Amino acid sequence: MAKFLVTGGAGFIGGNFLHTMVRRYPEDEWVCLDALTYAGNMETLEPIMDLPNFKFVHANICDRERVFKLFEEEHFDYVINFAAESHVDRSIENPGIFLQTNVIGTQTLMDACRKYGIKRYHQVSTDEVYGDLPLDRPDLFFTEETPIHASSPYSASKAAADLLVLAYHRTFGLPCTISRCSNNYGPYQFPEKLIPLMIQKAQRGEPLPVYGTGENVRDWLYVGDHNNAIDLIVRRGRDGEIYNIGGHNERTNLDVVKTILRALGKSEDAITFVKDRPGHDRRYAMDPTKIEKELGWRPTYTFETGIIPTIKWNLDNSQWISHVESGEYQLWMRRYAEK
Ligand code: NAD
Ligand code: DAU
């Protein structure tokens, strides 16, 4: 039996992680800490809220006093840090909060780990720390040895956090692992990200805004496959190691948007090319050989098999979407806190 702290569990990937792991490991205890920013939603946690091995704590990972008190009370064995500001476009508008949460928040958690002791700290990171690859070199992939070369304030903040984790490992001997994953998609993704945004817009008959020429390439991974990889790394990965996660599902943005339109029976006329994202990364592509060989991880979904349930989930859960879009969940959270 072990006790896990999962930060950012009211968000997209952390929420899916908890849905699976709280049930997969009923003998373990799971505590979710989340600040409930615009991206965190208590309704995402409803399916597991009443399970006896799950508990929610409303707090900010940058709040040192609160975080330390929680560690003192709970005696965690494992800490998995999903909490982050995660949207590149928002980091271009307002970099400050990205440095605060993604860097200082990581430091705060690791300082608490040092003070109270843990078996392992796991940092959920991203392929974006490697920068981008040229479009005309499909033979190139990011490996764990690829130098860090971040492009946006978001990816720079994630890269800074990764370096800090490695420094805490080397300097203080903090037991830790880092995973770097490619673009995720699946249920409960906030509709600011490409796939859920395009599904919503297509459904509503609105124009679909494709940045630049739409030729940028992302390497799409179904969220459940990412979470299975994290589970393996946390339990069986080697201390101080970085693991790349990706399933070789590269698609241009235009391909992704066309796939969604086709699945919904909508016309491609809705595609509208708009001003490009500043510093827009051209291509991400992961080499997951290390995690496949060392831990036997394999993705279970291809893009073709994952996109269909993702579209269906978005169509079937219009209430969740309208609540997160309208901020209704903030009211839910207040009602929950008053219970
Ligand atoms: P998300 O934006 O959907 O969720 C982030 C969660 O963190 C929210 O619940 C939010 O309330 C919480 N949070 C934000 N600031 C906080 C703070 N200061 N204290 C406590 N909680 C806070 O993000 P996501 O897409 O689920 O990403 C989760 C993690 O995975 C992030 O670290 C991200 O960098 C990484 N990642 C994401 C992707 C992707 O494609 N979405 C891919 C690779 C890695
Ligand atoms: O690669 C992993 C990263 O993937 C994560 O670390 C980030 O947290 C996550 O947000 C995601 O970053 P991207 O910038 O790749 O995702 P986003 O969904 O914002 O955009 C995907 C691609 O689609 C990107 O090339 C920009 C483009 N795009 C996006 C939006 C929102 C559009 O063309 N139009 C849009 O409206």
CSV table of C-alpha atoms and ligand atoms in Angstrom, one decimal:
chain,number,residue,atom,x,y,z
A,1,MET,CA,0.0,0.0,0.0
A,2,ALA,CA,1.3,3.5,-0.9
A,3,LYS,CA,0.1,7.0,-0.7
A,4,PHE,CA,0.2,9.2,-3.9
A,5,LEU,CA,0.0,12.9,-4.3
A,6,VAL,CA,-1.3,13.8,-7.8
A,7,THR,CA,-1.1,17.6,-8.5
A,8,GLY,CA,-3.2,19.1,-11.3
A,9,GLY,CA,-5.6,16.2,-11.2
A,10,ALA,CA,-8.6,18.3,-12.0
A,11,GLY,CA,-7.1,19.0,-15.4
A,12,PHE,CA,-7.2,17.0,-18.6
A,13,ILE,CA,-4.3,14.5,-18.2
A,14,GLY,CA,-4.2,14.3,-14.4
A,15,GLY,CA,-8.0,13.8,-14.3
A,16,ASN,CA,-7.8,10.9,-16.8
A,17,PHE,CA,-4.8,9.5,-14.8
A,18,LEU,CA,-6.8,9.5,-11.5
A,19,HIS,CA,-9.9,7.9,-13.1
A,20,THR,CA,-7.8,5.0,-14.1
A,21,MET,CA,-5.3,4.6,-11.2
A,22,VAL,CA,-7.7,5.2,-8.2
A,23,ARG,CA,-9.6,2.1,-9.5
A,24,ARG,CA,-6.6,0.1,-10.8
A,25,TYR,CA,-4.9,0.3,-7.4
A,26,PRO,CA,-7.7,0.3,-4.7
A,27,GLU,CA,-5.2,-0.6,-2.0
A,28,ASP,CA,-3.3,2.7,-2.6
A,29,GLU,CA,-4.4,6.1,-1.3
A,30,TRP,CA,-4.7,9.0,-3.8
A,31,VAL,CA,-4.7,12.6,-2.9
A,32,CYS,CA,-5.4,15.2,-5.6
A,33,LEU,CA,-4.1,18.7,-5.1
A,34,ASP,CA,-5.3,21.3,-7.5
A,35,ALA,CA,-5.7,25.1,-7.5
A,36,LEU,CA,-8.7,24.9,-9.8
A,37,THR,CA,-7.5,27.5,-12.3
A,38,TYR,CA,-9.6,28.1,-15.4
A,39,ALA,CA,-8.3,24.7,-16.6
A,40,GLY,CA,-9.2,22.7,-13.5
A,41,ASN,CA,-12.7,21.4,-13.1
A,42,MET,CA,-14.3,19.6,-10.2
A,43,GLU,CA,-16.8,17.9,-12.5
A,44,THR,CA,-13.9,16.1,-14.1
A,45,LEU,CA,-13.3,14.3,-10.7
A,46,GLU,CA,-17.0,13.5,-10.1
A,47,PRO,CA,-16.6,9.8,-11.3
A,48,ILE,CA,-14.1,9.1,-8.5
A,49,MET,CA,-15.0,11.7,-5.9
A,50,ASP,CA,-16.8,9.2,-3.6
A,51,LEU,CA,-14.3,6.4,-3.8
A,52,PRO,CA,-12.8,5.6,-0.3
A,53,ASN,CA,-9.2,5.7,-1.5
A,54,PHE,CA,-9.5,9.2,-3.0
A,55,LYS,CA,-9.3,12.7,-1.5
A,56,PHE,CA,-9.3,16.2,-3.0
A,57,VAL,CA,-7.4,19.2,-1.6
A,58,HIS,CA,-7.9,22.7,-3.0
A,59,ALA,CA,-4.5,24.4,-2.9
A,60,ASN,CA,-1.8,26.0,-5.1
A,61,ILE,CA,1.5,24.2,-5.6
A,62,CYS,CA,3.3,27.6,-5.1
A,63,ASP,CA,1.7,28.0,-1.6
A,64,ARG,CA,4.7,26.8,0.4
A,65,GLU,CA,3.1,26.8,3.8
A,66,ARG,CA,0.0,24.9,2.6
A,67,VAL,CA,2.1,22.4,0.6
A,68,PHE,CA,4.5,21.7,3.5
A,69,LYS,CA,1.6,21.3,6.0
A,70,LEU,CA,-0.1,18.8,3.6
A,71,PHE,CA,3.2,16.8,3.4
A,72,GLU,CA,3.6,16.8,7.1
A,73,GLU,CA,0.0,15.5,7.6
A,74,GLU,CA,-0.1,12.9,4.8
A,75,HIS,CA,3.3,11.3,4.6
A,76,PHE,CA,3.3,10.7,0.8
A,77,ASP,CA,5.3,7.9,-0.8
A,78,TYR,CA,5.0,9.2,-4.4
A,79,VAL,CA,4.4,12.7,-5.9
A,80,ILE,CA,3.3,13.0,-9.5
A,81,ASN,CA,3.3,16.6,-10.7
A,82,PHE,CA,0.8,17.3,-13.5
A,83,ALA,CA,0.0,20.8,-12.3
A,84,ALA,CA,1.0,23.4,-14.8
A,85,GLU,CA,-0.1,26.3,-17.0
A,86,SER,CA,-0.3,24.3,-20.2
A,87,HIS,CA,-1.4,26.4,-23.1
A,88,VAL,CA,1.2,27.9,-25.5
A,89,ASP,CA,-0.9,30.7,-26.7
A,90,ARG,CA,-1.7,31.9,-23.2
A,91,SER,CA,2.1,31.8,-22.4
A,92,ILE,CA,2.6,34.2,-25.3
A,93,GLU,CA,0.0,36.6,-23.8
A,94,ASN,CA,1.2,36.3,-20.2
A,95,PRO,CA,4.5,34.5,-19.4
A,96,GLY,CA,4.7,35.4,-15.7
A,97,ILE,CA,2.1,32.9,-14.4
A,98,PHE,CA,3.9,30.1,-16.4
A,99,LEU,CA,7.2,30.8,-14.6
A,100,GLN,CA,5.4,31.0,-11.3
A,101,THR,CA,3.4,27.7,-11.5
A,102,ASN,CA,5.7,25.6,-13.7
A,103,VAL,CA,9.0,26.6,-12.2
A,104,ILE,CA,8.4,27.9,-8.6
A,105,GLY,CA,5.6,25.4,-8.1
A,106,THR,CA,7.9,22.5,-9.0
A,107,GLN,CA,10.6,23.8,-6.7
A,108,THR,CA,8.1,24.1,-3.8
A,109,LEU,CA,6.9,20.5,-4.3
A,110,MET,CA,10.5,19.2,-4.4
A,111,ASP,CA,11.5,21.2,-1.3
A,112,ALA,CA,8.6,19.6,0.5
A,113,CYS,CA,9.7,16.1,-0.8
A,114,ARG,CA,13.2,16.8,0.5
A,115,LYS,CA,12.0,17.9,3.9
A,116,TYR,CA,9.5,15.2,4.6
A,117,GLY,CA,11.0,12.3,2.5
A,118,ILE,CA,9.4,10.4,-0.4
A,119,LYS,CA,10.1,7.3,-2.5
A,120,ARG,CA,9.9,9.2,-5.8
A,121,TYR,CA,9.0,12.6,-7.3
A,122,HIS,CA,7.8,12.3,-10.9
A,123,GLN,CA,7.7,15.4,-13.2
A,124,VAL,CA,5.2,15.3,-16.1
A,125,SER,CA,7.0,17.2,-18.9
A,126,THR,CA,6.7,17.6,-22.6
A,127,ASP,CA,8.3,17.1,-26.0
A,128,GLU,CA,8.2,20.9,-26.4
A,129,VAL,CA,11.4,21.2,-24.3
A,130,TYR,CA,13.4,19.9,-27.3
A,131,GLY,CA,12.2,22.8,-29.6
A,132,ASP,CA,11.1,21.7,-33.0
A,133,LEU,CA,12.3,19.6,-36.0
A,134,PRO,CA,12.4,20.7,-39.7
A,135,LEU,CA,9.4,19.6,-41.9
A,136,ASP,CA,11.7,18.3,-44.6
A,137,ARG,CA,13.6,15.8,-42.3
A,138,PRO,CA,11.1,13.0,-41.5
A,139,ASP,CA,14.1,10.8,-40.5
A,140,LEU,CA,14.7,13.0,-37.3
A,141,PHE,CA,13.2,12.3,-33.9
A,142,PHE,CA,13.6,13.6,-30.4
A,143,THR,CA,15.6,11.2,-28.1
A,144,GLU,CA,16.3,11.7,-24.4
A,145,GLU,CA,19.8,12.9,-25.5
A,146,THR,CA,18.4,15.7,-27.8
A,147,PRO,CA,19.5,19.1,-26.3
A,148,ILE,CA,16.9,21.3,-24.7
A,149,HIS,CA,15.9,24.1,-27.1
A,150,ALA,CA,12.6,25.6,-26.0
A,151,SER,CA,10.7,28.1,-28.3
A,152,SER,CA,7.8,29.5,-26.2
A,153,PRO,CA,7.5,30.9,-22.7
A,154,TYR,CA,5.5,27.7,-21.9
A,155,SER,CA,8.2,25.3,-23.2
A,156,ALA,CA,11.0,27.4,-21.6
A,157,SER,CA,9.2,27.2,-18.2
A,158,LYS,CA,8.8,23.4,-18.6
A,159,ALA,CA,12.5,23.1,-19.6
A,160,ALA,CA,13.5,25.1,-16.6
A,161,ALA,CA,11.5,22.9,-14.3
A,162,ASP,CA,13.1,19.7,-15.9
A,163,LEU,CA,16.6,21.2,-15.3
A,164,LEU,CA,15.7,21.9,-11.7
A,165,VAL,CA,14.4,18.4,-11.1
A,166,LEU,CA,17.7,17.0,-12.5
A,167,ALA,CA,19.7,19.4,-10.3
A,168,TYR,CA,17.7,18.4,-7.2
A,169,HIS,CA,18.5,14.7,-8.1
A,170,ARG,CA,22.2,15.4,-8.5
A,171,THR,CA,22.7,17.9,-5.7
A,172,PHE,CA,20.4,16.6,-3.0
A,173,GLY,CA,19.9,13.0,-4.1
A,174,LEU,CA,16.1,13.6,-4.6
A,175,PRO,CA,14.7,10.3,-6.0
A,176,CYS,CA,13.0,11.4,-9.2
A,177,THR,CA,12.0,10.6,-12.8
A,178,ILE,CA,10.9,12.8,-15.7
A,179,SER,CA,8.5,11.9,-18.6
A,180,ARG,CA,8.4,13.9,-21.8
A,181,CYS,CA,5.3,13.2,-23.9
A,182,SER,CA,4.0,14.4,-27.2
A,183,ASN,CA,0.6,16.0,-27.8
A,184,ASN,CA,-2.3,14.3,-26.0
A,185,TYR,CA,-6.0,14.1,-26.9
A,186,GLY,CA,-9.0,12.3,-25.4
A,187,PRO,CA,-11.9,13.0,-22.9
A,188,TYR,CA,-11.9,16.0,-20.6
A,189,GLN,CA,-9.5,18.2,-22.7
A,190,PHE,CA,-10.1,21.9,-22.2
A,191,PRO,CA,-11.6,23.3,-25.5
A,192,GLU,CA,-8.8,25.8,-26.0
A,193,LYS,CA,-6.6,23.0,-27.4
A,194,LEU,CA,-6.7,22.1,-31.2
A,195,ILE,CA,-8.8,18.9,-31.2
A,196,PRO,CA,-11.6,19.8,-28.8
A,197,LEU,CA,-11.7,23.4,-30.1
A,198,MET,CA,-12.2,22.2,-33.7
A,199,ILE,CA,-14.8,19.6,-32.7
A,200,GLN,CA,-16.8,22.4,-30.9
A,201,LYS,CA,-16.5,24.9,-33.7
A,202,ALA,CA,-17.4,22.3,-36.4
A,203,GLN,CA,-20.5,21.3,-34.4
A,204,ARG,CA,-21.6,24.9,-34.1
A,205,GLY,CA,-21.0,25.7,-37.8
A,206,GLU,CA,-18.3,28.2,-36.9
A,207,PRO,CA,-15.1,28.8,-38.9
A,208,LEU,CA,-12.1,26.6,-37.9
A,209,PRO,CA,-9.1,28.8,-37.3
A,210,VAL,CA,-5.9,27.0,-38.6
A,211,TYR,CA,-2.7,28.9,-37.8
A,212,GLY,CA,-0.4,29.8,-40.7
A,213,THR,CA,-0.5,27.2,-43.5
A,214,GLY,CA,-1.6,24.2,-41.3
A,215,GLU,CA,1.5,22.3,-42.3
A,216,ASN,CA,2.9,22.1,-38.7
A,217,VAL,CA,3.2,18.5,-37.5
A,218,ARG,CA,2.2,17.2,-34.0
A,219,ASP,CA,2.8,13.6,-32.8
A,220,TRP,CA,-0.6,12.7,-31.2
A,221,LEU,CA,-1.0,10.2,-28.3
A,222,TYR,CA,-4.2,9.1,-26.7
A,223,VAL,CA,-4.3,10.3,-23.1
A,224,GLY,CA,-4.7,6.8,-21.6
A,225,ASP,CA,-1.5,5.6,-23.3
A,226,HIS,CA,0.4,8.5,-21.8
A,227,ASN,CA,-1.0,7.7,-18.4
A,228,ASN,CA,-0.1,4.0,-18.6
A,229,ALA,CA,3.5,5.1,-19.4
A,230,ILE,CA,3.6,7.4,-16.3
A,231,ASP,CA,2.3,4.6,-14.2
A,232,LEU,CA,5.1,2.3,-15.4
A,233,ILE,CA,7.8,5.0,-15.0
A,234,VAL,CA,6.7,5.9,-11.4
A,235,ARG,CA,6.6,2.2,-10.3
A,236,ARG,CA,9.5,0.7,-12.3
A,237,GLY,CA,11.5,3.5,-13.9
A,238,ARG,CA,15.1,4.1,-13.0
A,239,ASP,CA,15.9,6.9,-10.6
A,240,GLY,CA,17.2,10.2,-12.2
A,241,GLU,CA,16.1,9.1,-15.7
A,242,ILE,CA,14.1,10.9,-18.4
A,243,TYR,CA,11.7,8.8,-20.6
A,244,ASN,CA,10.2,10.0,-23.9
A,245,ILE,CA,6.6,9.0,-24.6
A,246,GLY,CA,5.1,9.0,-28.1
A,247,GLY,CA,3.3,6.6,-30.5
A,248,HIS,CA,4.6,7.7,-34.0
A,249,ASN,CA,1.3,9.3,-34.9
A,250,GLU,CA,2.4,12.3,-36.8
A,251,ARG,CA,-0.2,14.4,-38.5
A,252,THR,CA,-0.3,17.9,-40.0
A,253,ASN,CA,-2.7,20.2,-38.3
A,254,LEU,CA,-4.6,20.4,-41.5
A,255,ASP,CA,-4.9,16.6,-41.6
A,256,VAL,CA,-6.3,16.6,-38.0
A,257,VAL,CA,-8.9,19.3,-38.8
A,258,LYS,CA,-10.0,17.5,-42.0
A,259,THR,CA,-10.3,14.2,-40.1
A,260,ILE,CA,-12.6,15.8,-37.6
A,261,LEU,CA,-14.7,17.5,-40.3
A,262,ARG,CA,-15.0,14.2,-42.2
A,263,ALA,CA,-16.1,12.3,-39.0
A,264,LEU,CA,-18.8,14.9,-38.3
A,265,GLY,CA,-20.0,15.0,-41.9
A,266,LYS,CA,-19.1,18.7,-42.3
A,267,SER,CA,-17.7,20.6,-45.2
A,268,GLU,CA,-14.0,21.6,-45.4
A,269,ASP,CA,-15.2,25.1,-46.4
A,270,ALA,CA,-15.2,25.9,-42.7
A,271,ILE,CA,-11.4,25.8,-42.6
A,272,THR,CA,-10.1,29.4,-42.2
A,273,PHE,CA,-6.3,30.1,-42.3
A,274,VAL,CA,-5.5,32.8,-39.7
A,275,LYS,CA,-2.4,34.6,-38.5
A,276,ASP,CA,0.4,32.2,-37.4
A,277,ARG,CA,1.3,31.7,-33.7
A,278,PRO,CA,4.6,33.6,-33.0
A,279,GLY,CA,7.6,31.3,-32.8
A,280,HIS,CA,5.3,28.4,-34.0
A,281,ASP,CA,7.1,25.1,-33.7
A,282,ARG,CA,7.2,23.2,-37.0
A,283,ARG,CA,7.3,19.5,-36.1
A,284,TYR,CA,7.4,17.4,-33.0
A,285,ALA,CA,8.3,13.7,-33.3
A,286,MET,CA,9.2,11.4,-30.4
A,287,ASP,CA,11.5,8.4,-30.3
A,288,PRO,CA,10.0,6.2,-27.5
A,289,THR,CA,12.6,3.4,-27.9
A,290,LYS,CA,13.9,3.7,-24.3
A,291,ILE,CA,10.5,3.3,-22.5
A,292,GLU,CA,9.6,0.5,-25.0
A,293,LYS,CA,12.8,-1.5,-24.3
A,294,GLU,CA,13.2,-0.8,-20.6
A,295,LEU,CA,9.6,-0.9,-19.4
A,296,GLY,CA,7.8,-2.7,-22.2
A,297,TRP,CA,5.4,0.2,-22.8
A,298,ARG,CA,3.4,0.2,-26.0
A,299,PRO,CA,0.6,2.5,-27.1
A,300,THR,CA,-2.8,0.8,-27.5
A,301,TYR,CA,-4.4,3.5,-29.7
A,302,THR,CA,-3.5,4.8,-33.2
A,303,PHE,CA,-4.7,8.2,-34.2
A,304,GLU,CA,-7.5,6.6,-36.2
A,305,THR,CA,-8.7,4.5,-33.3
A,306,GLY,CA,-8.3,7.3,-30.7
A,307,ILE,CA,-9.9,10.1,-32.5
A,308,ILE,CA,-13.3,8.4,-32.8
A,309,PRO,CA,-14.1,7.9,-29.1
A,310,THR,CA,-12.6,11.4,-28.5
A,311,ILE,CA,-15.1,13.0,-30.9
A,312,LYS,CA,-17.9,10.9,-29.4
A,313,TRP,CA,-17.0,12.0,-25.9
A,314,ASN,CA,-17.1,15.6,-26.9
A,315,LEU,CA,-20.5,15.2,-28.6
A,316,ASP,CA,-21.9,13.3,-25.6
A,317,ASN,CA,-20.6,15.7,-22.9
A,318,SER,CA,-21.9,19.1,-24.1
A,319,GLN,CA,-22.8,20.0,-20.5
A,320,TRP,CA,-19.2,19.5,-19.2
A,321,ILE,CA,-18.0,21.6,-22.1
A,322,SER,CA,-20.5,24.5,-21.6
A,323,HIS,CA,-19.7,24.5,-17.9
A,324,VAL,CA,-15.9,24.8,-18.4
A,325,GLU,CA,-16.4,27.4,-21.1
A,326,SER,CA,-18.8,29.5,-18.9
A,327,GLY,CA,-16.9,29.1,-15.6
A,328,GLU,CA,-20.0,27.3,-14.2
A,329,TYR,CA,-17.5,24.9,-12.6
A,330,GLN,CA,-16.3,27.6,-10.3
A,331,LEU,CA,-19.8,27.7,-8.8
A,332,TRP,CA,-19.8,23.9,-8.5
A,333,MET,CA,-16.5,24.1,-6.7
A,334,ARG,CA,-17.9,26.7,-4.2
A,335,ARG,CA,-21.0,24.5,-3.6
A,336,TYR,CA,-18.7,21.5,-3.0
A,337,ALA,CA,-16.5,23.5,-0.6
A,338,GLU,CA,-19.6,24.5,1.4
A,339,LYS,CA,-20.8,20.8,1.7
B,1,NAD,P1,-4.5,21.3,-18.1
B,1,NAD,O1,-4.2,22.7,-18.3
B,1,NAD,O2,-5.6,20.6,-18.6
B,1,NAD,O3,-4.5,21.1,-16.5
B,1,NAD,C1,-3.6,21.7,-15.6
B,1,NAD,C2,-4.2,21.4,-14.2
B,1,NAD,O4,-3.2,22.0,-13.3
B,1,NAD,C3,-5.5,22.1,-13.9
B,1,NAD,O5,-6.4,21.3,-13.2
B,1,NAD,C4,-5.2,23.4,-13.1
B,1,NAD,O6,-6.2,23.8,-12.2
B,1,NAD,C5,-3.9,22.8,-12.3
B,1,NAD,N1,-3.1,23.9,-11.9
B,1,NAD,C6,-2.6,25.0,-12.6
B,1,NAD,N2,-1.8,25.8,-11.9
B,1,NAD,C7,-1.8,25.2,-10.6
B,1,NAD,C8,-1.1,25.6,-9.4
B,1,NAD,N3,-0.4,26.7,-9.3
B,1,NAD,N4,-1.3,24.8,-8.3
B,1,NAD,C9,-2.1,23.7,-8.4
B,1,NAD,N5,-2.7,23.3,-9.5
B,1,NAD,C10,-2.6,24.1,-10.6
B,1,NAD,O7,-3.1,20.6,-18.5
B,1,NAD,P2,-2.9,19.1,-19.1
B,1,NAD,O8,-3.0,19.2,-20.6
B,1,NAD,O9,-3.7,18.1,-18.4
B,1,NAD,O10,-1.3,18.9,-18.8
B,1,NAD,C11,-0.9,18.3,-17.6
B,1,NAD,C12,0.6,18.2,-17.6
B,1,NAD,O11,1.1,17.5,-18.7
B,1,NAD,C13,1.3,19.6,-17.7
B,1,NAD,O12,2.4,19.6,-16.8
B,1,NAD,C14,1.7,19.7,-19.2
B,1,NAD,O13,2.9,20.5,-19.3
B,1,NAD,C15,2.0,18.2,-19.5
B,1,NAD,N6,1.8,17.8,-20.9
B,1,NAD,C16,0.7,18.1,-21.5
B,1,NAD,C17,0.5,17.6,-22.8
B,1,NAD,C18,-0.7,17.9,-23.6
B,1,NAD,O14,-0.8,17.5,-24.8
B,1,NAD,N7,-1.8,18.4,-23.0
B,1,NAD,C19,1.5,16.8,-23.4
B,1,NAD,C20,2.7,16.6,-22.7
B,1,NAD,C21,2.8,17.1,-21.4
B,2,DAU,O1,3.5,18.6,-27.5
B,2,DAU,C1,3.0,18.6,-26.2
B,2,DAU,C2,2.3,19.9,-25.9
B,2,DAU,O2,1.1,19.9,-26.7
B,2,DAU,C3,1.9,20.2,-24.5
B,2,DAU,O3,3.1,20.3,-23.8
B,2,DAU,C4,1.1,21.4,-24.3
B,2,DAU,O4,0.7,21.5,-22.9
B,2,DAU,C5,-0.2,21.2,-25.2
B,2,DAU,O5,-1.0,22.4,-25.1
B,2,DAU,C6,0.2,21.0,-26.6
B,2,DAU,O6,0.8,22.1,-27.2
B,2,DAU,P1,0.5,22.6,-28.7
B,2,DAU,O7,0.8,24.0,-28.9
B,2,DAU,O8,1.1,21.6,-29.7
B,2,DAU,O9,-1.1,22.3,-28.7
B,2,DAU,P2,-2.3,23.2,-29.3
B,2,DAU,O10,-3.5,22.3,-29.2
B,2,DAU,O11,-2.4,24.5,-28.7
B,2,DAU,O12,-2.0,23.3,-30.8
B,2,DAU,C7,-1.7,22.2,-31.6
B,2,DAU,C8,-1.3,22.7,-33.0
B,2,DAU,O13,-2.5,23.3,-33.6
B,2,DAU,C9,-0.3,23.8,-33.0
B,2,DAU,O14,0.6,23.6,-34.1
B,2,DAU,C10,-1.1,25.1,-33.1
B,2,DAU,C11,-2.3,24.7,-34.0
B,2,DAU,N1,-3.5,25.4,-33.7
B,2,DAU,C12,-3.9,25.5,-32.4
B,2,DAU,C13,-5.1,26.2,-32.1
B,2,DAU,C14,-5.6,26.2,-30.6
B,2,DAU,C15,-4.2,25.9,-34.7
B,2,DAU,O15,-3.8,25.8,-35.9
B,2,DAU,N2,-5.4,26.6,-34.4
B,2,DAU,C16,-5.9,26.7,-33.1
B,2,DAU,O16,-6.9,27.4,-32.9
